[in-house]
Short mmCIF file of C-alpha atoms in Angstrom, two decimals:
data_model
loop_
_atom_site.label_atom_id
_atom_site.label_comp_id
_atom_site.label_asym_id
_atom_site.label_seq_id
_atom_site.Cartn_x
_atom_site.Cartn_y
_atom_site.Cartn_z
CA ILE A 912 5.84 14.13 -32.65
CA TYR A 913 8.04 11.12 -33.23
CA PRO A 914 10.91 10.23 -32.92
CA TRP A 915 10.54 11.33 -29.34
CA ASP A 916 12.75 14.05 -27.81
CA VAL A 917 11.96 14.86 -24.19
CA ALA A 918 13.89 18.15 -24.46
CA LEU A 919 11.58 19.71 -27.05
CA GLU A 920 8.93 22.13 -25.77
CA ASP A 921 6.65 20.98 -28.59
CA ASN A 922 6.68 17.51 -27.10
CA ARG A 923 5.81 18.87 -23.67
CA ARG A 924 2.86 20.60 -25.31
CA VAL A 925 1.81 17.35 -27.01
CA VAL A 926 1.94 15.55 -23.65
CA PHE A 927 -0.14 18.24 -21.95
CA GLU A 928 -2.78 18.39 -24.68
CA THR A 929 -3.00 14.60 -24.99
CA LEU A 930 -3.37 14.06 -21.23
CA SER A 931 -5.94 16.87 -21.03
CA ASN A 932 -8.05 15.45 -23.85
CA ILE A 933 -8.00 11.90 -22.50
CA SER A 934 -8.92 12.94 -18.93
CA SER A 935 -11.62 15.45 -19.92
CA SER A 936 -14.49 12.97 -19.75
CA SER A 937 -17.10 13.10 -17.02
CA LYS A 938 -16.33 11.63 -13.61
CA LEU A 939 -17.68 8.17 -12.74
CA LEU A 940 -17.67 8.34 -8.95
CA GLU A 941 -20.44 9.96 -6.88
CA ARG A 942 -20.07 8.87 -3.26
CA VAL A 943 -16.91 7.77 -1.46
CA ALA A 944 -16.02 6.95 2.15
CA VAL A 945 -12.41 7.53 3.25
CA GLY A 946 -10.67 6.41 6.47
CA TYR A 947 -8.80 6.17 8.80
CA ASN A 948 -6.34 9.04 9.41
CA ALA A 949 -6.68 12.81 9.64
CA ASN A 950 -4.45 15.39 11.29
CA LEU A 951 -2.92 18.85 10.94
CA ASP A 952 0.29 19.14 8.94
CA ARG A 953 2.88 21.70 9.98
CA ILE A 954 5.05 22.20 6.89
CA VAL A 955 8.56 23.62 7.32
CA ASN A 956 11.89 23.67 5.52
CA ALA A 957 13.92 20.73 6.82
CA LEU A 958 17.27 22.51 6.64
CA GLU A 959 15.97 25.58 8.48
CA LEU A 960 14.73 23.27 11.23
CA PHE A 961 18.12 21.58 11.58
CA GLU A 962 19.81 24.98 11.64
CA PHE A 963 17.55 26.14 14.46
CA LEU A 964 18.19 22.91 16.37
CA LYS A 965 21.93 23.31 15.68
CA ILE A 966 22.06 19.75 14.34
CA GLN A 967 24.60 18.61 11.76
CA LYS A 968 25.33 15.24 10.20
CA PRO A 969 28.12 13.50 12.11
CA SER A 970 31.37 13.02 10.19
CA VAL A 971 31.39 9.27 10.93
CA GLN A 972 29.50 6.82 8.71
CA LEU A 973 25.91 6.39 9.87
CA ASN A 974 24.02 3.11 10.02
CA LYS A 975 20.85 2.33 8.08
CA PRO A 976 17.63 4.24 8.84
CA THR A 977 15.68 3.20 11.92
CA ASP A 978 12.06 2.03 11.82
CA ILE A 979 11.20 4.07 14.93
CA ILE A 980 12.93 7.24 16.12
CA SER A 981 13.98 6.99 19.77
CA THR A 982 17.04 9.24 19.92
CA GLU A 983 18.40 12.32 18.24
CA GLN A 984 20.91 10.11 16.43
CA ASP A 985 18.03 8.01 15.06
CA PHE A 986 16.45 11.25 13.85
CA ILE A 987 19.63 12.43 12.12
CA GLN A 988 20.63 9.16 10.49
CA THR A 989 17.14 8.36 9.22
CA PHE A 990 16.66 11.83 7.76
CA THR A 991 20.15 11.68 6.23
CA HIS A 992 19.41 8.37 4.50
CA PHE A 993 16.26 9.61 2.77
CA PHE A 994 17.59 13.13 2.12
CA GLU A 995 20.59 11.68 0.30
CA GLN A 996 18.26 9.51 -1.81
CA GLY A 997 15.76 12.30 -2.41
CA SER A 998 13.07 9.94 -1.14
CA ALA A 999 9.97 10.54 0.96
CA ALA A 1000 9.65 8.81 4.33
CA GLU A 1001 7.64 8.96 7.54
CA ARG A 1002 8.65 7.89 11.04
CA PHE A 1003 7.06 7.71 14.50
CA ILE A 1004 8.95 9.30 17.41
CA ASP A 1005 8.50 7.19 20.54
CA ASN A 1006 10.48 9.62 22.74
CA PRO A 1007 8.03 12.27 24.06
CA GLN A 1008 10.78 14.68 25.11
CA LEU A 1009 12.50 14.51 21.72
CA CYS A 1010 9.19 14.88 19.91
CA GLN A 1011 8.30 17.94 21.97
CA LYS A 1012 11.72 19.47 21.30
CA ILE A 1013 11.39 19.04 17.54
CA MET A 1014 7.78 20.22 17.41
CA GLU A 1015 8.51 23.33 19.52
CA ALA A 1016 11.51 24.15 17.33
CA SER A 1017 9.28 24.03 14.26
CA LEU A 1018 7.19 26.86 15.72
CA ASN A 1019 10.23 29.14 15.69
CA ILE A 1020 10.79 29.01 11.93
CA ASN A 1021 8.62 29.89 8.96
CA GLY A 1022 5.98 27.31 8.27
CA SER A 1023 2.35 26.71 7.44
CA LEU A 1024 -0.48 24.69 8.94
CA SER A 1025 -2.84 22.72 6.72
CA VAL A 1026 -5.05 19.65 6.48
CA GLY A 1027 -3.00 16.45 6.73
CA GLY A 1028 -3.36 12.68 6.80
CA ASN A 1029 -3.91 10.52 3.72
CA ALA A 1030 -7.62 10.08 4.35
CA ALA A 1031 -8.27 13.78 4.92
CA LEU A 1032 -6.17 14.87 1.92
CA MET A 1033 -7.88 12.39 -0.38
CA SER A 1034 -11.26 13.51 0.95
CA LEU A 1035 -10.51 17.11 -0.06
CA GLU A 1036 -9.61 15.97 -3.57
CA PHE A 1037 -12.78 13.90 -3.88
CA VAL A 1038 -14.85 16.91 -2.76
CA ASN A 1039 -13.07 19.10 -5.32
CA GLU A 1040 -14.08 16.57 -7.97
CA GLY A 1041 -17.74 16.88 -6.99
CA CYS A 1042 -18.11 13.72 -4.89
CA ASP A 1043 -20.11 13.33 -1.70
CA VAL A 1044 -17.57 12.23 0.91
CA LEU A 1045 -17.61 10.63 4.36
CA LEU A 1046 -14.31 11.07 6.25
CA GLY A 1047 -13.23 8.99 9.24
CA GLY A 1048 -10.23 10.19 11.24
CA VAL A 1049 -9.05 12.01 14.34
CA ILE A 1050 -10.64 15.43 13.81
CA GLY A 1051 -9.82 18.17 16.30
CA PRO A 1052 -11.38 21.67 16.45
CA HIS A 1053 -8.78 23.43 14.24
CA LEU A 1054 -8.84 20.69 11.61
CA GLN A 1055 -12.65 20.78 11.54
CA GLN A 1056 -12.51 24.50 10.69
CA LEU A 1057 -10.22 23.80 7.72
CA LEU A 1058 -12.50 21.16 6.20
CA PRO A 1059 -15.16 22.25 3.66
CA PRO A 1060 -18.76 22.23 4.96
CA LYS A 1061 -19.78 19.74 2.25
CA LEU A 1062 -17.40 17.13 3.67
CA LYS A 1063 -19.25 14.82 6.06
CA THR A 1064 -17.21 13.66 9.05
CA CYS A 1065 -17.96 10.84 11.48
CA ARG A 1066 -19.75 11.90 14.62
CA GLN A 1067 -16.70 11.35 16.82
CA LYS A 1068 -14.80 14.60 17.44
CA ASP A 1069 -11.56 14.99 19.38
CA PRO A 1070 -10.90 17.75 21.94
CA SER A 1071 -7.42 18.49 20.56
CA ASP A 1072 -5.69 18.40 17.19
CA VAL A 1073 -2.94 15.98 16.21
CA ILE A 1074 0.04 17.53 14.38
CA HIS A 1075 2.48 15.85 11.98
CA LEU A 1076 5.66 17.70 11.05
CA ILE A 1077 6.39 17.80 7.30
CA MET A 1078 10.07 18.60 6.72
CA GLU A 1079 10.38 19.52 3.04
CA PHE A 1080 13.62 19.95 1.12
CA PRO A 1081 14.19 21.20 -2.45
CA LYS A 1082 16.08 19.52 -5.25
CA GLY A 1083 19.80 20.24 -4.98
CA ALA A 1084 19.61 21.19 -1.30
CA HIS A 1085 22.96 20.88 0.51
CA TRP A 1086 23.29 19.83 4.13
CA SER A 1087 26.48 18.90 5.98
CA GLY A 1088 28.32 17.88 2.83
CA ILE A 1089 25.51 15.93 1.14
CA TRP A 1090 22.87 17.00 -1.35
CA SER A 1091 19.41 15.85 -2.35
CA PRO A 1092 18.88 14.72 -5.96
CA ARG A 1093 15.20 15.70 -5.90
CA ALA A 1094 12.65 17.64 -3.87
CA ASN A 1095 10.83 15.61 -1.22
CA ARG A 1096 9.84 15.48 2.45
CA PHE A 1097 10.56 13.68 5.69
CA ILE A 1098 7.62 13.36 8.09
CA VAL A 1099 7.80 12.81 11.86
CA HIS A 1100 5.09 12.61 14.48
CA CYS A 1101 4.18 11.21 17.90
CA ASP A 1102 0.53 10.61 17.01
CA LYS A 1103 -1.02 7.88 19.16
CA ALA A 1104 -4.67 8.54 18.28
CA ASN A 1105 -4.38 7.87 14.54
CA SER A 1106 -1.76 5.20 15.22
CA ARG A 1107 -4.39 3.19 17.08
CA LEU A 1108 -6.96 3.70 14.30
CA ASN A 1109 -9.31 5.31 16.82
CA SER A 1110 -11.81 6.25 14.12
CA LEU A 1111 -12.26 2.67 12.83
CA GLU A 1112 -15.47 1.73 14.66
CA TYR A 1113 -17.13 5.14 14.21
CA PHE A 1114 -16.33 5.15 10.51
CA HIS A 1115 -17.77 1.70 9.79
CA SER A 1116 -20.86 2.35 11.93
CA GLU A 1117 -21.87 5.10 9.48
CA LEU A 1118 -21.02 3.32 6.22
CA GLU A 1119 -24.34 1.55 5.65
CA ALA A 1120 -26.39 4.74 5.91
CA PHE A 1121 -23.99 6.63 3.65
CA HIS A 1122 -24.49 4.30 0.62
CA THR A 1123 -20.99 4.72 -0.74
CA ASN A 1124 -19.75 3.67 -4.20
CA LEU A 1125 -16.16 3.22 -3.01
CA ILE A 1126 -14.24 2.83 0.26
CA VAL A 1127 -10.68 4.16 0.53
CA LEU A 1128 -8.49 2.84 3.35
CA SER A 1129 -5.34 4.57 4.61
CA GLY A 1130 -3.40 5.21 7.79
CA PHE A 1131 -2.25 1.61 8.38
CA HIS A 1132 1.37 2.77 8.29
CA LEU A 1133 0.77 4.59 11.58
CA LEU A 1134 0.36 1.23 13.33
CA GLU A 1135 4.13 0.88 12.95
CA GLY A 1136 4.56 2.79 16.21
CA GLU A 1137 2.47 0.26 18.16
CA PRO A 1138 3.48 -3.11 19.70
CA GLU A 1139 3.24 -6.20 17.49
CA ASN A 1140 0.31 -7.74 19.38
CA PHE A 1141 -1.68 -4.53 19.10
CA ARG A 1142 -0.98 -4.33 15.37
CA LYS A 1143 -2.33 -7.86 14.81
CA LYS A 1144 -5.35 -7.21 17.01
CA ARG A 1145 -6.21 -4.02 15.14
CA LEU A 1146 -5.70 -5.59 11.71
CA ASN A 1147 -7.96 -8.43 12.80
CA GLU A 1148 -10.65 -5.87 13.67
CA VAL A 1149 -10.14 -4.06 10.35
CA LEU A 1150 -10.56 -7.30 8.41
CA GLU A 1151 -13.72 -8.14 10.35
CA LYS A 1152 -15.13 -4.77 9.31
CA LEU A 1153 -14.10 -5.20 5.68
CA ASP A 1154 -15.65 -8.66 5.57
CA SER A 1155 -19.06 -7.09 6.18
CA VAL A 1156 -18.77 -4.71 3.20
CA PRO A 1157 -20.84 -5.88 0.19
CA GLY A 1158 -18.71 -7.29 -2.61
CA PHE A 1159 -20.02 -4.78 -5.17
CA ILE A 1160 -18.35 -1.91 -3.26
CA PRO A 1161 -14.66 -1.75 -4.21
CA LEU A 1162 -11.99 -1.19 -1.55
CA HIS A 1163 -8.86 0.86 -2.31
CA PHE A 1164 -5.80 0.77 -0.03
CA GLU A 1165 -3.52 3.84 -0.12
CA MET A 1166 -0.04 3.00 1.09
CA ALA A 1167 2.47 5.22 2.88
CA SER A 1168 6.03 4.93 4.11
CA ILE A 1169 6.71 1.93 6.38
CA GLY A 1170 10.18 1.00 7.67
CA ASP A 1171 9.41 -2.20 9.61
CA SER A 1172 9.68 -5.04 7.07
CA ALA A 1173 7.94 -7.59 9.32
CA PHE A 1174 4.92 -5.30 9.71
CA LEU A 1175 4.92 -4.51 6.00
CA ASN A 1176 4.96 -8.23 5.24
CA LEU A 1177 1.98 -8.79 7.54
CA LEU A 1178 0.11 -5.85 6.04
CA GLY A 1179 0.80 -7.00 2.49
CA ARG A 1180 -0.31 -10.58 3.12
CA SER A 1181 -3.46 -9.67 5.05
CA ILE A 1182 -4.89 -6.37 3.79
CA LEU A 1183 -3.92 -6.59 0.11
CA PRO A 1184 -5.82 -9.84 -0.58
CA ALA A 1185 -8.88 -8.27 1.09
CA VAL A 1186 -9.01 -5.14 -1.10
CA ASN A 1187 -9.54 -4.53 -4.80
CA SER A 1188 -7.09 -1.73 -5.45
CA LEU A 1189 -3.76 -0.28 -4.26
CA GLY A 1190 -2.04 3.11 -4.63
CA LEU A 1191 1.70 3.56 -3.96
CA ASN A 1192 4.94 5.25 -5.07
CA GLU A 1193 8.31 3.82 -6.08
CA GLN A 1194 9.79 3.83 -2.55
CA GLU A 1195 6.74 2.07 -1.12
CA LEU A 1196 6.73 -0.46 -3.97
CA GLY A 1197 10.39 -1.25 -3.36
CA TYR A 1198 9.99 -1.94 0.35
CA LEU A 1199 6.75 -3.88 -0.22
CA TYR A 1200 8.42 -6.00 -2.92
CA PHE A 1201 11.40 -7.01 -0.78
CA SER A 1202 9.37 -7.38 2.44
CA LEU A 1203 7.02 -9.84 0.73
CA GLY A 1204 9.98 -11.93 -0.41
CA GLY A 1205 10.71 -10.55 -3.87
CA SER A 1206 14.07 -11.74 -5.15
CA ASP A 1207 14.07 -11.88 -8.97
CA LEU A 1208 15.48 -8.33 -9.15
CA ASN A 1209 18.34 -9.52 -6.94
CA GLU A 1210 19.46 -12.46 -9.08
CA ASP A 1211 16.88 -14.68 -7.32
CA ARG A 1212 18.78 -14.39 -4.04
CA LYS A 1213 16.49 -13.52 -1.15
CA PRO A 1214 18.15 -10.58 0.62
CA SER A 1215 18.41 -10.07 4.36
CA VAL A 1216 16.31 -7.39 6.05
CA ALA A 1217 19.47 -5.34 6.62
CA GLU A 1218 19.95 -5.16 2.83
CA TYR A 1219 16.49 -3.74 2.07
CA PRO A 1220 17.40 -0.01 2.29
CA SER A 1221 20.39 -0.34 -0.04
CA LEU A 1222 18.45 -2.54 -2.49
CA VAL A 1223 15.50 -0.15 -2.55
CA ASN A 1224 17.97 2.66 -3.21
CA LYS A 1225 19.59 0.62 -6.00
CA TYR A 1226 16.46 -0.55 -7.81
CA PHE A 1227 13.70 1.90 -6.84
CA LYS A 1228 15.35 5.29 -6.35
CA ASP A 1229 14.72 5.96 -10.04
CA PRO A 1230 13.21 2.69 -11.26
CA SER A 1231 13.14 1.67 -14.90
CA LEU A 1232 9.85 0.58 -16.42
CA PRO A 1233 10.89 -3.12 -16.55
CA THR A 1234 11.79 -2.98 -12.84
CA VAL A 1235 8.39 -1.54 -11.92
CA ILE A 1236 6.53 -4.04 -14.12
CA LYS A 1237 8.44 -6.95 -12.59
CA ALA A 1238 7.72 -5.77 -9.03
CA LEU A 1239 4.02 -5.19 -9.74
CA LYS A 1240 3.65 -8.62 -11.31
CA PHE A 1241 5.17 -10.09 -8.16
CA ILE A 1242 2.64 -8.21 -5.99
CA TYR A 1243 -0.22 -9.63 -8.07
CA ARG A 1244 1.09 -13.16 -7.68
CA ILE A 1245 1.44 -12.75 -3.91
CA THR A 1246 -2.18 -11.64 -3.53
CA GLU A 1247 -3.71 -14.54 -5.42
CA SER A 1248 -6.15 -16.52 -3.32
CA GLU A 1249 -4.47 -19.87 -3.89
CA THR A 1250 -1.23 -18.69 -2.21
CA THR A 1251 -0.87 -20.87 0.89
CA ASP A 1252 0.99 -18.25 2.94
CA ASN A 1253 -1.74 -15.71 2.30
CA GLU A 1254 -4.44 -18.08 3.47
CA SER A 1255 -2.57 -18.96 6.66
CA VAL A 1256 -2.03 -15.31 7.55
CA PHE A 1257 -5.63 -14.52 6.71
CA ARG A 1258 -6.89 -17.37 8.89
CA GLU A 1259 -4.65 -16.29 11.75
CA LEU A 1260 -6.17 -12.82 11.64
CA LEU A 1261 -9.75 -13.92 11.07
CA GLY A 1262 -9.74 -16.97 13.31
CA LYS A 1263 -10.91 -20.25 11.80
CA ARG A 1264 -13.16 -18.74 9.16
CA ASN A 1265 -12.73 -19.84 5.56
CA PRO A 1266 -11.10 -17.13 3.40
CA GLN A 1267 -13.36 -18.18 0.53
CA ASP A 1268 -16.31 -16.82 2.52
CA THR A 1269 -14.71 -13.36 2.72
CA ARG A 1270 -13.59 -10.71 0.24
CA PHE A 1271 -10.28 -12.59 -0.01
CA GLY A 1272 -8.70 -12.86 -3.46
CA HIS A 1273 -10.21 -9.93 -5.41
CA PHE A 1274 -7.11 -7.77 -5.66
CA SER A 1275 -7.13 -6.49 -9.24
CA ARG A 1276 -5.81 -2.91 -9.62
CA VAL A 1277 -2.65 -0.91 -8.81
CA HIS A 1278 -2.06 2.79 -9.38
CA PHE A 1279 1.71 3.33 -9.27
CA HIS A 1280 3.32 6.76 -9.42
CA SER A 1281 6.91 7.94 -9.56
CA LEU A 1282 8.49 11.25 -10.45
CA LYS A 1283 8.61 10.67 -14.20
CA LEU A 1284 5.96 8.04 -15.02
CA HIS A 1285 2.64 6.70 -13.77
CA ILE A 1286 1.02 3.30 -14.29
CA ILE A 1287 -2.44 1.91 -13.70
CA SER A 1288 -2.50 -1.87 -13.97
CA ILE A 1289 -5.66 -3.94 -13.91
CA LYS A 1290 -6.45 -7.63 -14.06
CA ARG A 1291 -8.38 -8.68 -17.13
CA ASN A 1292 -12.04 -9.56 -16.56
CA SER A 1293 -11.88 -8.10 -13.06
CA GLY A 1294 -14.54 -5.38 -13.09
CA TRP A 1295 -12.18 -2.52 -14.02
CA LYS A 1296 -12.14 -1.23 -17.62
CA ILE A 1297 -8.92 -0.51 -19.51
CA GLU A 1298 -10.45 2.57 -21.21
CA GLU A 1299 -11.20 4.09 -17.83
CA ALA A 1300 -7.69 3.23 -16.65
CA ARG A 1301 -6.33 5.39 -19.48
CA ARG A 1302 -8.43 8.33 -18.33
CA GLY A 1303 -7.46 7.76 -14.71
CA VAL A 1304 -3.72 7.58 -15.32
CA ALA A 1305 -3.87 10.74 -17.49
CA ALA A 1306 -5.81 12.66 -14.83
CA GLY A 1307 -3.38 11.52 -12.12
CA SER A 1308 -0.39 12.64 -14.15
CA LEU A 1309 -1.83 16.11 -14.70
CA VAL A 1310 -2.82 16.65 -11.07
CA ALA A 1311 0.72 15.73 -9.96
CA THR A 1312 2.11 18.50 -12.17
CA ARG A 1313 -0.42 21.09 -11.05
CA LYS A 1314 -0.01 20.32 -7.35
CA ALA A 1315 3.79 20.27 -7.46
CA CYS A 1316 4.02 23.54 -9.40
CA GLY A 1317 1.25 25.24 -7.40
CA ILE A 1318 -0.90 25.79 -10.52
CA LYS A 1319 -4.54 26.60 -9.81
CA GLY A 1320 -5.99 26.82 -13.33
CA SER A 1321 -6.34 24.29 -16.12
CA GLU A 1322 -3.38 25.53 -18.18
CA ILE A 1323 0.25 24.64 -17.44
CA ASP A 1324 3.21 26.93 -18.23
CA LEU A 1325 5.46 24.55 -20.16
CA LYS A 1326 8.55 26.50 -19.10
CA LEU A 1327 7.97 25.24 -15.54
CA VAL A 1328 8.08 21.54 -16.44
CA GLU A 1329 10.30 18.93 -18.05
CA LEU A 1330 9.95 15.38 -19.37
CA LEU A 1331 12.20 12.72 -17.87
CA TYR A 1332 10.59 9.63 -19.39
CA ASP A 1333 10.85 8.59 -23.05
CA PRO A 1334 7.96 6.23 -23.83
CA GLN A 1335 9.85 4.92 -26.91
CA THR A 1336 6.55 4.51 -28.70
CA SER A 1337 4.35 6.69 -30.86
CA SER A 1338 1.59 6.47 -28.24
CA LEU A 1339 1.92 8.75 -25.22
CA ILE A 1340 -0.31 6.58 -23.05
CA HIS A 1341 0.67 3.09 -24.04
CA GLN A 1342 -0.47 -0.33 -22.94
CA TYR A 1343 1.72 -3.24 -21.94
CA GLU A 1344 0.15 -6.70 -21.94
CA SER A 1345 1.84 -9.12 -19.56
CA ASP A 1346 1.87 -12.88 -19.24
CA ILE A 1347 -0.22 -12.95 -16.02
CA ASP A 1348 -3.57 -11.58 -17.28
CA VAL A 1349 -2.70 -8.06 -16.12
CA ASP A 1350 -2.59 -5.03 -18.42
CA PHE A 1351 -0.45 -1.98 -17.66
CA VAL A 1352 -1.35 1.54 -18.86
CA ILE A 1353 1.68 3.85 -18.74
CA THR A 1354 2.02 7.61 -19.12
CA PRO A 1355 4.82 10.18 -18.78
CA VAL A 1356 4.62 13.04 -16.26
CA LEU A 1357 5.31 16.72 -16.84
CA VAL A 1358 7.77 17.06 -13.97
CA CYS A 1359 7.81 20.37 -12.13
CA LYS A 1360 11.35 21.84 -12.25
CA ASP A 1361 10.95 23.81 -9.01
CA PRO A 1362 8.28 22.07 -6.87
CA LYS A 1363 6.34 24.25 -4.47
CA LYS A 1364 4.91 21.24 -2.66
CA THR A 1365 5.63 17.51 -2.31
CA VAL A 1366 3.32 16.37 0.49
CA GLY A 1367 -0.06 15.01 -0.59
CA LEU A 1368 0.84 14.50 -4.26
CA GLY A 1369 0.37 10.73 -4.10
CA ASP A 1370 -3.02 11.14 -2.42
CA ALA A 1371 -4.16 13.50 -5.19
CA ILE A 1372 -2.84 11.17 -7.92
CA SER A 1373 -4.70 8.15 -6.55
CA THR A 1374 -7.87 10.18 -6.03
CA LEU A 1375 -8.01 11.36 -9.64
CA GLY A 1376 -7.34 7.84 -10.85
CA LEU A 1377 -10.27 6.50 -8.83
CA VAL A 1378 -12.65 9.30 -9.84
CA HIS A 1379 -12.28 8.25 -13.48
CA GLN A 1380 -12.81 4.52 -12.88
CA SER A 1381 -15.85 2.50 -11.90
CA TYR A 1382 -15.97 -1.07 -10.64
CA ARG A 1383 -18.49 -3.62 -11.82
CA GLN A 1384 -18.33 -6.93 -9.95
#
């Protein structure tokens, strides 16, 4: 149907049928290894938790969000910032007493306990898609019981479970005089085991025998709660492990919320050039863009670190397609092997070894997802196929709708969803060819009007995108 009208139910039906047909082909992935974080998620309503804790937003103007939560005021002002934006975020609590208080309060309100951690959640999706999966993470006794028997876990087991608190809030929720423009979640934890990547060595020791077709890396955001020297040391050890992976096995990095711009800069300039693929949402793209020095969205003026939250809110709260394309093109340029800064950071982490002797410089794919549109971009002649990218982006769009609306079957009740993106083209899944040898495949999303769940959607989206793509070096 064209001209396009996002309000018409017929157009929602066309979107659903088109995405279903494109993504209906057989899966291309058989075996996948996923690390490095796994935990239990306790999911509660954020506003019910604050009511139980008798916490309200102070009447005075709050400062910007904090990278680490040390005090109750940090907790309130950081939650307030992301609640008011309707954005997802995750923060480490480095105050054991405060963490215990919040966690114990969560046990006194309605909630649920489920599998958590990017690696574990993606592993479940891969298993559901028929893949053989190896999972590396901190796996306690309760978490082990929740995992399917088919899912292979590393031999290391932990005596106790690690719990992350998922504080969800619905669209239009009101709290202390402010409201949220969309449904989302705020995550807090005091997890030291996953934060130290304790599963790293066990995971890589079992990779060779597993014969994987793909390696998915996640959990790096948890290093944010560790000292700077430890972060660098652990990233050095990660890169040493990745350097031993054969070049024909693609590496995908799944991002998560990071508040520390210096750490995000280090992560972007070290890990990204060492992997082939990246998955992230609009909030993560915004912080990554500015932390790596992006300035062309800001009239070519490099902003200060203090300006990042307001700029991310301005440009990436509900980003336009041109904004996303511009930011992704910048990420590709940053990861190119000839970038001097990248090489110096890489050498600092890997000692005096030559980056040309490593996996450095093969970054070639990004799966971006926001509320209303998804994009898979791939470098031309890189080993990824544009036809498979179309299938992957369609499958990711559909799984986002099903997960958010709590739909188990293949059909979608079109009364539950809406379209917020007008492709302005007769092709639902359209291709944008850029000037940097990168193609972008773009699709709308059937947005759930009343989401039942927000946590884990990005993990499911990236998983479905990867299942439908193969990599040929």
